[in-house]
Amino acid sequence: MEYNEVVNAVIELFWKAETELEEDVVEAIRKAYKKEDNEIAKRFLKSILDNIEVAKNMKLPICQDTGIPVIFVEVGRELCLDFDIKQAIVEGVKIATREIPLRPNAVDPVTRENSGNNIGHYIPYIDMDVVEGDSLKITVFPKGAGSENVSSLKMFLPSQVSEIPRFIVETVKNAGGKPCPPVFVGVGIGTTFDGCAKLAKKALLRKMTEMDEYELEILEAINKLGIGPMGLGGRTTALGVFIEKGHCHTASLPVAVNIQCWANRRATVVLR
Amino acid sequence: MSVDMVININKNNNNINKNKRGNGNKRKSKDEKVELKTPLKLEDIRKLRCGDVVYISGEVITARDKAHMRFLEYIKDGRELPITLNRAVIYHCGPIVKKNGDWKVISAGPTTSARMNYFTPKILEKVECMAIIGKGGMNQEVVKALKGKGVYLAYTGGAGALSALKIRKVKGVYWQDLGMAEAIWVFEVEKFGPCIVGIDSHGNNLYEKIADEAEKRYKKLVESGLSLL
């Protein structure tokens, strides 16, 4: 495997993620459109579906907020890499930003100075894991700010397990129309303060049409709120709830809720 | 979702529709659309009610956090702005634009309007009438400031590609030192929409009504044992 292969893969993944939603995501929105009977809500969902079509056909970014670059990497343990894979990803983000183009979103957190190319300290945000096998799996997950800003994290007491559904529903309720509902809700339960946030984000990579009973019940509760698409009412407030769990300290119970707008943009490639 | 809840949600929305037309206005049919042209006319703004469907033709001016901050600085110092806010349409949007000879708009959906809550009433003070396009709604201070002179229009959040199609050309760009997203872009648009009136000039705020309902429903859910799931 060569440096350029990774660079090109990252560019290609950004093109795909930014202009084309994966079928499971579109399917979830289509289903909601069919079920929705609120007139205003239906109009918004129609615009969303039209937008998805236009973006795909004309190769335009679905949303002008092309996100902050988040990249998940799984490196097969038998793989031998003789180049700096992080550097290759950074290079890919830089070129994608210029070529597609992506909106330069990365700024210094205090001075707010924009780097101009979506590159900065710890950005792209790269999560790297070592797995079995000899392949390299790269997932590009551009995260928009509208939904990220209303996400939430709480350190519960170990005795408060039953409070988790309430916390999830409350987070969506407090967000109202700000995160561009209908939203996908990623939840991380357990591990550590930072670990649960990462799990919540990883949960958003799952197939958006398959949920277990617990997740479906929470989804149903959220949709009873009536916030609706863009916060102007309707039965479609969330399209899915996805929970990932990890073991945690016996004295703690960290829970993170990562809100994702309807444009759950992701693209994955496996390189060998 | 239980059938009861579904019926309730619809009932409540119908109530909102009834309330807003309770003052003698004829109920528009659901497919009726309003086209607003710039420069805006106050009488047209006043005709609009929450829930109405609006399309904009003419000029829209993008402005988000940094442009709003600078508007206030200019107003405070008595300096002339590079654009006219009176009778204008402000669009909360940080677009992607590309220069290929002429500017080309690549994607230009709305950004979260709540970030502009603080600045907006101070700007509205200075104009005869104005419309704001954005997403997510704005606070009660803005609702008050819009009374008698302005509307807030919701455009589909995230619909950046669709929006770019409705923008015929870039008529001007100012304050580029603020960066691509934060600069002021003047777009010529044709039938930009559908936009839904979220806050009208009569003090009605559809967002608030929906949020109040959500709060009530949330309390009911908690009482009915949501936490014991």
Short mmCIF file of C-alpha atoms in Angstrom, two decimals:
data_model
loop_
_atom_site.label_atom_id
_atom_site.label_comp_id
_atom_site.label_asym_id
_atom_site.label_seq_id
_atom_site.Cartn_x
_atom_site.Cartn_y
_atom_site.Cartn_z
CA MET A 1 0.00 0.00 0.00
CA GLU A 2 1.26 3.43 -0.89
CA TYR A 3 0.88 6.95 0.50
CA ASN A 4 -0.94 8.17 -2.61
CA GLU A 5 -3.49 5.37 -2.47
CA VAL A 6 -4.62 6.61 0.94
CA VAL A 7 -4.60 10.27 -0.15
CA ASN A 8 -6.77 9.48 -3.18
CA ALA A 9 -9.08 7.23 -1.16
CA VAL A 10 -9.71 10.05 1.33
CA ILE A 11 -10.48 12.54 -1.48
CA GLU A 12 -12.86 10.06 -3.10
CA LEU A 13 -14.55 9.36 0.25
CA PHE A 14 -15.18 13.07 0.81
CA TRP A 15 -16.71 13.42 -2.65
CA LYS A 16 -19.02 10.53 -1.84
CA ALA A 17 -19.92 11.48 1.73
CA GLU A 18 -20.58 15.14 0.90
CA THR A 19 -22.70 14.61 -2.20
CA GLU A 20 -24.43 11.27 -1.74
CA LEU A 21 -26.21 9.85 1.30
CA GLU A 22 -26.04 6.11 1.83
CA GLU A 23 -29.17 4.15 0.96
CA ASP A 24 -30.13 3.24 4.55
CA VAL A 25 -30.16 6.95 5.49
CA VAL A 26 -32.28 7.90 2.47
CA GLU A 27 -34.59 4.97 3.15
CA ALA A 28 -35.18 6.19 6.73
CA ILE A 29 -36.13 9.66 5.42
CA ARG A 30 -38.37 8.23 2.67
CA LYS A 31 -40.24 6.12 5.20
CA ALA A 32 -40.76 9.15 7.43
CA TYR A 33 -42.08 11.15 4.45
CA LYS A 34 -44.66 8.45 3.73
CA LYS A 35 -45.78 8.32 7.36
CA GLU A 36 -45.90 12.05 7.99
CA ASP A 37 -49.27 13.76 7.71
CA ASN A 38 -48.49 17.23 9.03
CA GLU A 39 -48.63 19.57 6.05
CA ILE A 40 -45.61 21.71 6.96
CA ALA A 41 -43.57 18.67 8.00
CA LYS A 42 -44.31 16.95 4.71
CA ARG A 43 -43.14 20.01 2.79
CA PHE A 44 -39.80 20.04 4.63
CA LEU A 45 -39.29 16.31 4.14
CA LYS A 46 -40.05 16.72 0.43
CA SER A 47 -37.42 19.48 0.18
CA ILE A 48 -34.94 17.20 1.96
CA LEU A 49 -35.58 14.35 -0.49
CA ASP A 50 -35.39 16.75 -3.47
CA ASN A 51 -32.13 18.13 -2.11
CA ILE A 52 -30.65 14.64 -1.79
CA GLU A 53 -31.51 14.00 -5.46
CA VAL A 54 -30.09 17.30 -6.68
CA ALA A 55 -26.87 16.87 -4.70
CA LYS A 56 -26.33 13.36 -6.02
CA ASN A 57 -27.13 14.14 -9.64
CA MET A 58 -25.18 17.39 -9.81
CA LYS A 59 -22.35 16.30 -7.52
CA LEU A 60 -22.94 19.22 -5.16
CA PRO A 61 -22.42 19.17 -1.39
CA ILE A 62 -25.73 18.18 0.25
CA CYS A 63 -25.30 20.94 2.84
CA GLN A 64 -23.12 24.04 2.79
CA ASP A 65 -21.88 23.07 6.24
CA THR A 66 -19.58 20.38 4.94
CA GLY A 67 -18.63 19.65 8.53
CA ILE A 68 -15.50 19.23 10.53
CA PRO A 69 -13.56 16.25 9.16
CA VAL A 70 -13.89 13.16 11.36
CA ILE A 71 -12.15 10.02 10.15
CA PHE A 72 -12.32 6.50 11.54
CA VAL A 73 -9.48 4.19 10.59
CA GLU A 74 -9.16 0.46 11.21
CA VAL A 75 -5.71 -0.90 10.53
CA GLY A 76 -5.35 -4.67 10.01
CA ARG A 77 -2.62 -5.93 12.30
CA GLU A 78 -0.91 -7.86 9.49
CA LEU A 79 -0.62 -4.70 7.43
CA CYS A 80 2.81 -3.19 6.93
CA LEU A 81 2.73 0.56 6.36
CA ASP A 82 5.99 2.34 5.60
CA PHE A 83 4.50 5.83 5.41
CA ASP A 84 2.75 8.27 7.73
CA ILE A 85 -0.91 7.37 7.39
CA LYS A 86 -2.05 10.44 9.36
CA GLN A 87 -0.14 12.67 6.98
CA ALA A 88 -1.82 10.94 4.05
CA ILE A 89 -5.26 11.63 5.57
CA VAL A 90 -4.38 15.28 6.20
CA GLU A 91 -3.25 15.62 2.59
CA GLY A 92 -6.50 14.03 1.40
CA VAL A 93 -8.59 16.48 3.45
CA LYS A 94 -6.60 19.44 2.08
CA ILE A 95 -7.07 18.41 -1.53
CA ALA A 96 -10.76 17.53 -1.04
CA THR A 97 -11.36 20.95 0.52
CA ARG A 98 -9.93 22.66 -2.56
CA GLU A 99 -11.34 20.30 -5.18
CA ILE A 100 -15.00 19.70 -4.18
CA PRO A 101 -14.85 22.43 -2.67
CA LEU A 102 -15.61 22.03 1.03
CA ARG A 103 -16.29 25.04 3.21
CA PRO A 104 -13.21 25.79 5.30
CA ASN A 105 -14.63 25.26 8.78
CA ALA A 106 -11.59 24.69 11.00
CA VAL A 107 -10.77 27.65 13.23
CA ASP A 108 -8.57 28.20 16.27
CA PRO A 109 -10.97 27.70 19.20
CA VAL A 110 -9.99 30.95 20.93
CA THR A 111 -8.79 33.41 18.29
CA ARG A 112 -11.39 31.97 15.84
CA GLU A 113 -8.88 32.36 13.04
CA ASN A 114 -9.75 30.10 10.11
CA SER A 115 -6.96 27.87 8.81
CA GLY A 116 -8.57 27.99 5.36
CA ASN A 117 -8.13 24.30 4.54
CA ASN A 118 -9.98 22.30 7.21
CA ILE A 119 -6.65 21.35 8.78
CA GLY A 120 -5.55 22.33 12.27
CA HIS A 121 -4.48 21.13 15.67
CA TYR A 122 -6.05 17.64 16.10
CA ILE A 123 -8.14 18.28 12.98
CA PRO A 124 -8.96 16.17 11.01
CA TYR A 125 -10.12 14.30 14.06
CA ILE A 126 -8.76 10.79 13.49
CA ASP A 127 -9.82 7.73 15.45
CA MET A 128 -7.47 4.83 14.84
CA ASP A 129 -7.98 1.23 15.84
CA VAL A 130 -6.05 -1.98 15.23
CA VAL A 131 -8.12 -4.93 14.05
CA GLU A 132 -7.57 -8.47 12.71
CA GLY A 133 -6.58 -8.95 9.06
CA ASP A 134 -4.46 -7.24 6.45
CA SER A 135 -6.69 -4.45 5.20
CA LEU A 136 -7.15 -0.77 5.89
CA LYS A 137 -10.67 0.49 6.46
CA ILE A 138 -11.26 4.24 6.24
CA THR A 139 -14.55 5.92 7.07
CA VAL A 140 -15.06 9.61 6.43
CA PHE A 141 -17.72 11.20 8.65
CA PRO A 142 -18.01 14.98 8.16
CA LYS A 143 -19.84 16.40 11.19
CA GLY A 144 -21.93 19.56 10.92
CA ALA A 145 -22.05 22.05 13.78
CA GLY A 146 -25.82 22.60 14.06
CA SER A 147 -26.36 19.10 15.41
CA GLU A 148 -23.00 18.75 17.18
CA ASN A 149 -23.74 21.91 19.21
CA VAL A 150 -26.85 20.44 20.84
CA SER A 151 -25.21 17.14 21.80
CA SER A 152 -24.87 16.34 25.46
CA LEU A 153 -22.84 14.32 27.99
CA LYS A 154 -23.64 13.42 31.56
CA MET A 155 -21.84 11.49 34.27
CA PHE A 156 -24.64 9.53 35.96
CA LEU A 157 -24.45 7.67 39.24
CA PRO A 158 -24.28 3.89 38.84
CA SER A 159 -27.74 3.68 40.44
CA GLN A 160 -29.29 5.85 37.70
CA VAL A 161 -29.34 3.40 34.79
CA SER A 162 -33.10 3.83 34.43
CA GLU A 163 -32.64 7.59 33.94
CA ILE A 164 -30.81 7.11 30.62
CA PRO A 165 -33.88 7.10 28.31
CA ARG A 166 -35.13 10.30 29.94
CA PHE A 167 -31.75 11.96 29.34
CA ILE A 168 -31.78 10.99 25.67
CA VAL A 169 -35.33 12.26 25.09
CA GLU A 170 -34.58 15.44 27.05
CA THR A 171 -31.51 16.17 24.91
CA VAL A 172 -33.61 15.95 21.74
CA LYS A 173 -36.38 18.04 23.31
CA ASN A 174 -33.96 20.80 24.35
CA ALA A 175 -32.44 20.84 20.86
CA GLY A 176 -35.81 21.73 19.29
CA GLY A 177 -35.41 22.82 15.69
CA LYS A 178 -31.74 23.80 15.97
CA PRO A 179 -30.08 20.55 14.79
CA CYS A 180 -32.15 20.32 11.55
CA PRO A 181 -34.53 17.57 12.62
CA PRO A 182 -35.44 14.86 11.82
CA VAL A 183 -32.28 13.70 13.54
CA PHE A 184 -30.40 10.50 14.09
CA VAL A 185 -29.46 10.00 17.73
CA GLY A 186 -26.14 8.32 18.58
CA VAL A 187 -25.75 7.25 22.19
CA GLY A 188 -22.66 6.02 24.01
CA ILE A 189 -23.14 4.35 27.37
CA GLY A 190 -20.17 3.45 29.53
CA THR A 191 -16.37 3.44 29.17
CA THR A 192 -15.01 6.85 30.24
CA PHE A 193 -15.86 10.56 30.02
CA ASP A 194 -14.25 10.85 26.59
CA GLY A 195 -14.91 7.24 25.60
CA CYS A 196 -18.71 7.49 25.76
CA ALA A 197 -18.64 10.49 23.42
CA LYS A 198 -16.66 8.50 20.91
CA LEU A 199 -19.07 5.57 21.22
CA ALA A 200 -21.98 7.93 20.62
CA LYS A 201 -20.37 9.10 17.39
CA LYS A 202 -19.51 5.55 16.31
CA ALA A 203 -23.14 4.55 16.87
CA LEU A 204 -24.03 6.89 14.00
CA LEU A 205 -22.07 4.66 11.63
CA ARG A 206 -24.48 1.79 12.11
CA LYS A 207 -27.13 0.81 9.60
CA MET A 208 -29.81 3.48 10.10
CA THR A 209 -32.77 1.16 9.56
CA GLU A 210 -32.03 -1.52 12.16
CA MET A 211 -32.73 -0.93 15.86
CA ASP A 212 -33.33 -3.18 18.85
CA GLU A 213 -36.39 -2.94 21.06
CA TYR A 214 -34.85 -0.59 23.64
CA GLU A 215 -33.72 1.81 20.89
CA LEU A 216 -37.12 1.66 19.18
CA GLU A 217 -38.91 2.49 22.42
CA ILE A 218 -36.76 5.56 22.96
CA LEU A 219 -37.33 6.57 19.32
CA GLU A 220 -41.07 6.28 19.84
CA ALA A 221 -40.89 8.46 22.95
CA ILE A 222 -38.87 11.11 21.06
CA ASN A 223 -41.38 11.20 18.24
CA LYS A 224 -44.18 11.78 20.71
CA LEU A 225 -42.64 15.20 21.41
CA GLY A 226 -44.07 16.54 18.14
CA ILE A 227 -41.08 18.80 17.41
CA GLY A 228 -41.11 17.66 13.79
CA PRO A 229 -38.88 18.52 10.81
CA MET A 230 -37.05 21.83 11.40
CA GLY A 231 -38.89 22.23 14.71
CA LEU A 232 -42.16 23.39 13.17
CA GLY A 233 -44.23 20.38 14.23
CA GLY A 234 -45.00 16.89 13.01
CA ARG A 235 -44.50 13.32 13.97
CA THR A 236 -40.97 12.98 12.56
CA THR A 237 -38.52 14.37 15.12
CA ALA A 238 -36.00 11.53 15.03
CA LEU A 239 -35.35 8.87 12.41
CA GLY A 240 -33.42 6.50 14.62
CA VAL A 241 -31.73 5.91 17.97
CA PHE A 242 -28.49 3.95 18.05
CA ILE A 243 -26.75 2.89 21.23
CA GLU A 244 -23.22 1.57 21.72
CA LYS A 245 -22.06 0.32 25.09
CA GLY A 246 -18.69 -0.25 26.73
CA HIS A 247 -17.63 -1.40 30.17
CA CYS A 248 -17.03 1.33 32.71
CA HIS A 249 -15.66 1.85 36.21
CA THR A 250 -17.91 0.31 38.87
CA ALA A 251 -18.35 3.78 40.39
CA SER A 252 -19.36 5.61 37.21
CA LEU A 253 -21.90 5.70 34.41
CA PRO A 254 -20.94 8.09 31.60
CA VAL A 255 -23.59 8.70 28.91
CA ALA A 256 -23.18 10.77 25.76
CA VAL A 257 -25.84 11.73 23.25
CA ASN A 258 -24.49 12.81 19.87
CA ILE A 259 -27.14 14.42 17.71
CA GLN A 260 -26.82 14.05 13.95
CA CYS A 261 -28.95 15.97 11.45
CA TRP A 262 -30.88 14.08 8.78
CA ALA A 263 -27.82 14.37 6.52
CA ASN A 264 -25.91 11.54 8.18
CA ARG A 265 -22.98 11.77 5.78
CA ARG A 266 -20.51 8.90 5.75
CA ALA A 267 -18.48 6.92 3.27
CA THR A 268 -16.25 3.90 3.79
CA VAL A 269 -13.59 2.13 1.77
CA VAL A 270 -11.53 -0.99 2.45
CA LEU A 271 -8.03 -0.92 0.96
CA ARG A 272 -5.87 -4.03 0.64
CA MET B 1 -46.16 5.76 18.45
CA SER B 2 -49.68 5.30 19.74
CA VAL B 3 -52.58 6.31 17.54
CA ASP B 4 -53.82 8.72 20.21
CA MET B 5 -50.60 10.64 20.23
CA VAL B 6 -50.62 10.97 16.47
CA ILE B 7 -54.09 12.43 16.53
CA ASN B 8 -53.11 14.82 19.28
CA ILE B 9 -50.14 16.12 17.40
CA ASN B 10 -52.28 16.88 14.37
CA LYS B 11 -55.01 18.42 16.42
CA ASN B 12 -52.56 20.75 18.03
CA ASN B 13 -51.13 21.86 14.76
CA ASN B 14 -54.60 22.51 13.44
CA ASN B 15 -55.28 24.60 16.49
CA ILE B 16 -52.23 26.69 15.75
CA ASN B 17 -53.51 27.22 12.23
CA LYS B 18 -56.95 28.18 13.48
CA ASN B 19 -55.59 30.56 16.09
CA LYS B 20 -53.43 32.43 13.70
CA ARG B 21 -56.29 33.02 11.31
CA GLY B 22 -58.73 33.90 14.00
CA ASN B 23 -58.59 37.61 13.31
CA GLY B 24 -60.73 37.76 10.25
CA ASN B 25 -58.15 36.64 7.69
CA LYS B 26 -59.44 34.31 5.06
CA ARG B 27 -57.91 30.87 5.36
CA LYS B 28 -55.65 30.24 2.41
CA SER B 29 -55.90 26.91 0.64
CA LYS B 30 -53.01 24.65 1.47
CA ASP B 31 -51.38 24.96 -1.92
CA GLU B 32 -51.51 28.73 -2.04
CA LYS B 33 -48.06 30.27 -2.19
CA VAL B 34 -46.97 33.83 -1.65
CA GLU B 35 -44.18 35.37 -3.68
CA LEU B 36 -42.29 38.15 -1.95
CA LYS B 37 -40.25 40.53 -4.07
CA THR B 38 -37.42 42.74 -2.91
CA PRO B 39 -37.30 45.54 -1.92
CA LEU B 40 -40.01 44.33 0.45
CA LYS B 41 -43.25 46.16 1.10
CA LEU B 42 -44.46 46.44 4.67
CA GLU B 43 -48.05 45.71 3.66
CA ASP B 44 -46.97 42.37 2.12
CA ILE B 45 -45.06 41.43 5.28
CA ARG B 46 -48.08 42.19 7.44
CA LYS B 47 -50.29 39.90 5.39
CA LEU B 48 -48.20 36.88 6.26
CA ARG B 49 -49.16 34.50 9.07
CA CYS B 50 -47.29 31.63 10.71
CA GLY B 51 -47.45 28.51 8.56
CA ASP B 52 -47.77 30.36 5.24
CA VAL B 53 -45.60 29.20 2.35
CA VAL B 54 -43.41 31.92 0.83
CA TYR B 55 -41.06 32.18 -2.15
CA ILE B 56 -38.59 35.04 -2.48
CA SER B 57 -37.58 36.71 -5.72
CA GLY B 58 -35.04 39.48 -6.02
CA GLU B 59 -32.10 39.90 -3.68
CA VAL B 60 -31.11 38.07 -0.52
CA ILE B 61 -28.15 39.14 1.63
CA THR B 62 -26.24 36.53 3.61
CA ALA B 63 -25.03 37.39 7.10
CA ARG B 64 -24.06 35.29 10.07
CA ASP B 65 -22.26 35.85 13.37
CA LYS B 66 -19.31 37.99 12.30
CA ALA B 67 -21.24 40.12 9.79
CA HIS B 68 -23.88 40.81 12.43
CA MET B 69 -21.20 41.88 14.91
CA ARG B 70 -19.79 44.25 12.32
CA PHE B 71 -23.26 45.60 11.44
CA LEU B 72 -23.60 46.69 15.06
CA GLU B 73 -20.14 48.26 15.12
CA TYR B 74 -20.96 50.22 11.96
CA ILE B 75 -24.35 51.30 13.29
CA LYS B 76 -22.75 52.40 16.57
CA ASP B 77 -20.07 54.41 14.78
CA GLY B 78 -22.58 55.89 12.35
CA ARG B 79 -20.74 54.38 9.38
CA GLU B 80 -22.53 53.51 6.18
CA LEU B 81 -23.02 49.79 5.49
CA PRO B 82 -22.00 48.41 2.09
CA ILE B 83 -25.54 47.06 1.64
CA THR B 84 -29.03 48.32 2.47
CA LEU B 85 -30.79 46.46 5.24
CA ASN B 86 -34.04 48.40 4.95
CA ARG B 87 -36.73 46.42 3.10
CA ALA B 88 -34.15 43.68 2.56
CA VAL B 89 -34.07 39.92 3.06
CA ILE B 90 -31.29 38.75 5.37
CA TYR B 91 -30.31 35.12 4.92
CA HIS B 92 -28.57 33.33 7.80
CA CYS B 93 -26.23 31.38 5.57
CA GLY B 94 -22.54 30.66 5.19
CA PRO B 95 -22.37 29.45 1.61
CA ILE B 96 -19.76 27.55 -0.35
CA VAL B 97 -18.79 29.64 -3.36
CA LYS B 98 -16.18 29.08 -6.00
CA LYS B 99 -14.56 31.61 -8.29
CA ASN B 100 -14.40 30.45 -11.88
CA GLY B 101 -14.23 33.82 -13.58
CA ASP B 102 -17.59 34.68 -12.01
CA TRP B 103 -18.58 33.48 -8.57
CA LYS B 104 -20.51 30.25 -8.55
CA VAL B 105 -22.63 29.17 -5.59
CA ILE B 106 -21.97 25.51 -4.80
CA SER B 107 -24.15 24.99 -1.72
CA ALA B 108 -26.05 27.53 0.34
CA GLY B 109 -28.55 26.28 2.92
CA PRO B 110 -29.46 28.12 6.13
CA THR B 111 -27.45 28.16 9.36
CA THR B 112 -28.83 28.08 12.93
CA SER B 113 -30.50 31.45 13.48
CA ALA B 114 -30.45 31.40 17.29
CA ARG B 115 -26.82 32.50 17.18
CA MET B 116 -28.00 35.84 15.77
CA ASN B 117 -30.60 36.40 18.54
CA TYR B 118 -28.60 39.08 20.31
CA PHE B 119 -27.84 41.22 17.24
CA THR B 120 -31.13 41.07 15.38
CA PRO B 121 -33.36 43.41 17.48
CA LYS B 122 -30.72 46.14 17.25
CA ILE B 123 -30.73 45.85 13.48
CA LEU B 124 -34.52 45.74 13.25
CA GLU B 125 -34.66 49.04 15.12
CA LYS B 126 -33.04 50.70 12.12
CA VAL B 127 -35.35 49.45 9.38
CA GLU B 128 -38.89 50.01 8.21
CA CYS B 129 -39.34 46.36 7.30
CA MET B 130 -37.25 43.25 6.81
CA ALA B 131 -37.46 39.49 6.33
CA ILE B 132 -35.06 36.95 7.77
CA ILE B 133 -34.49 33.50 6.32
CA GLY B 134 -32.88 30.90 8.55
CA LYS B 135 -33.44 27.71 10.44
CA GLY B 136 -34.36 26.70 13.96
CA GLY B 137 -36.20 29.88 14.94
CA MET B 138 -35.24 32.84 17.14
CA ASN B 139 -36.00 34.00 20.69
CA GLN B 140 -38.76 36.15 22.14
CA GLU B 141 -36.68 39.35 21.91
CA VAL B 142 -36.56 38.87 18.15
CA VAL B 143 -40.27 38.03 18.03
CA LYS B 144 -40.96 41.34 19.76
CA ALA B 145 -38.61 43.23 17.46
CA LEU B 146 -40.26 41.71 14.38
CA LYS B 147 -43.67 42.92 15.49
CA GLY B 148 -45.20 45.28 12.97
CA LYS B 149 -42.22 45.16 10.62
CA GLY B 150 -40.77 41.77 9.86
CA VAL B 151 -41.09 38.03 9.40
CA TYR B 152 -38.86 35.06 10.06
CA LEU B 153 -38.91 32.45 7.33
CA ALA B 154 -37.75 28.85 7.74
CA TYR B 155 -35.91 27.31 4.84
CA THR B 156 -35.17 23.58 4.94
CA GLY B 157 -32.00 23.13 6.99
CA GLY B 158 -29.35 21.19 5.12
CA ALA B 159 -30.92 21.74 1.72
CA GLY B 160 -27.77 23.44 0.43
CA ALA B 161 -27.72 21.96 -3.06
CA LEU B 162 -31.40 22.68 -3.71
CA SER B 163 -30.89 26.23 -2.52
CA ALA B 164 -27.91 26.78 -4.84
CA LEU B 165 -30.18 25.97 -7.79
CA LYS B 166 -32.47 28.87 -6.90
CA ILE B 167 -29.62 31.36 -6.81
CA ARG B 168 -29.25 32.89 -10.25
CA LYS B 169 -26.08 34.80 -9.59
CA VAL B 170 -23.81 36.48 -7.08
CA LYS B 171 -24.46 40.21 -7.32
CA GLY B 172 -21.81 41.22 -4.86
CA VAL B 173 -19.60 40.22 -1.98
CA TYR B 174 -18.46 42.41 0.94
CA TRP B 175 -16.27 41.95 3.99
CA GLN B 176 -14.40 39.04 2.49
CA ASP B 177 -11.80 39.43 5.23
CA LEU B 178 -14.30 37.60 7.46
CA GLY B 179 -13.86 34.44 5.39
CA MET B 180 -16.07 32.64 2.88
CA ALA B 181 -18.78 31.60 5.33
CA GLU B 182 -18.90 34.85 7.30
CA ALA B 183 -18.67 37.38 4.46
CA ILE B 184 -21.75 39.18 3.10
CA TRP B 185 -22.94 37.68 -0.16
CA VAL B 186 -25.65 39.33 -2.21
CA PHE B 187 -27.52 36.70 -4.20
CA GLU B 188 -30.02 37.23 -6.96
CA VAL B 189 -32.69 34.60 -6.42
CA GLU B 190 -35.78 33.45 -8.22
CA LYS B 191 -38.62 31.81 -6.34
CA PHE B 192 -36.32 30.91 -3.47
CA GLY B 193 -38.28 28.47 -1.34
CA PRO B 194 -40.44 26.92 -0.14
CA CYS B 195 -39.98 28.96 3.03
CA ILE B 196 -42.44 28.61 5.90
CA VAL B 197 -43.38 31.62 8.03
CA GLY B 198 -42.10 30.60 11.48
CA ILE B 199 -42.52 34.00 13.18
CA ASP B 200 -44.93 36.58 11.78
CA SER B 201 -45.21 40.34 12.28
CA HIS B 202 -48.14 39.92 14.66
CA GLY B 203 -46.20 38.37 17.51
CA ASN B 204 -46.94 34.73 16.61
CA ASN B 205 -44.09 32.26 16.98
CA LEU B 206 -44.78 28.79 15.65
CA TYR B 207 -41.50 27.48 17.10
CA GLU B 208 -42.50 28.51 20.58
CA LYS B 209 -45.89 26.87 20.27
CA ILE B 210 -44.32 23.61 19.14
CA ALA B 211 -41.66 23.81 21.88
CA ASP B 212 -44.28 24.46 24.57
CA GLU B 213 -46.24 21.45 23.36
CA ALA B 214 -43.06 19.34 23.35
CA GLU B 215 -42.35 20.41 26.93
CA LYS B 216 -45.84 19.32 28.01
CA ARG B 217 -45.56 16.03 26.20
CA TYR B 218 -42.14 15.43 27.69
CA LYS B 219 -43.51 15.91 31.20
CA LYS B 220 -46.30 13.46 30.42
CA LEU B 221 -43.78 10.93 29.13
CA VAL B 222 -41.69 11.23 32.29
CA GLU B 223 -44.79 10.87 34.47
CA SER B 224 -45.87 7.80 32.54
CA GLY B 225 -42.62 6.07 33.44
CA LEU B 226 -40.23 6.84 30.60
CA SER B 227 -37.35 6.55 33.03
CA LEU B 228 -38.29 2.95 33.84
CA LEU B 229 -38.03 1.77 30.24
#
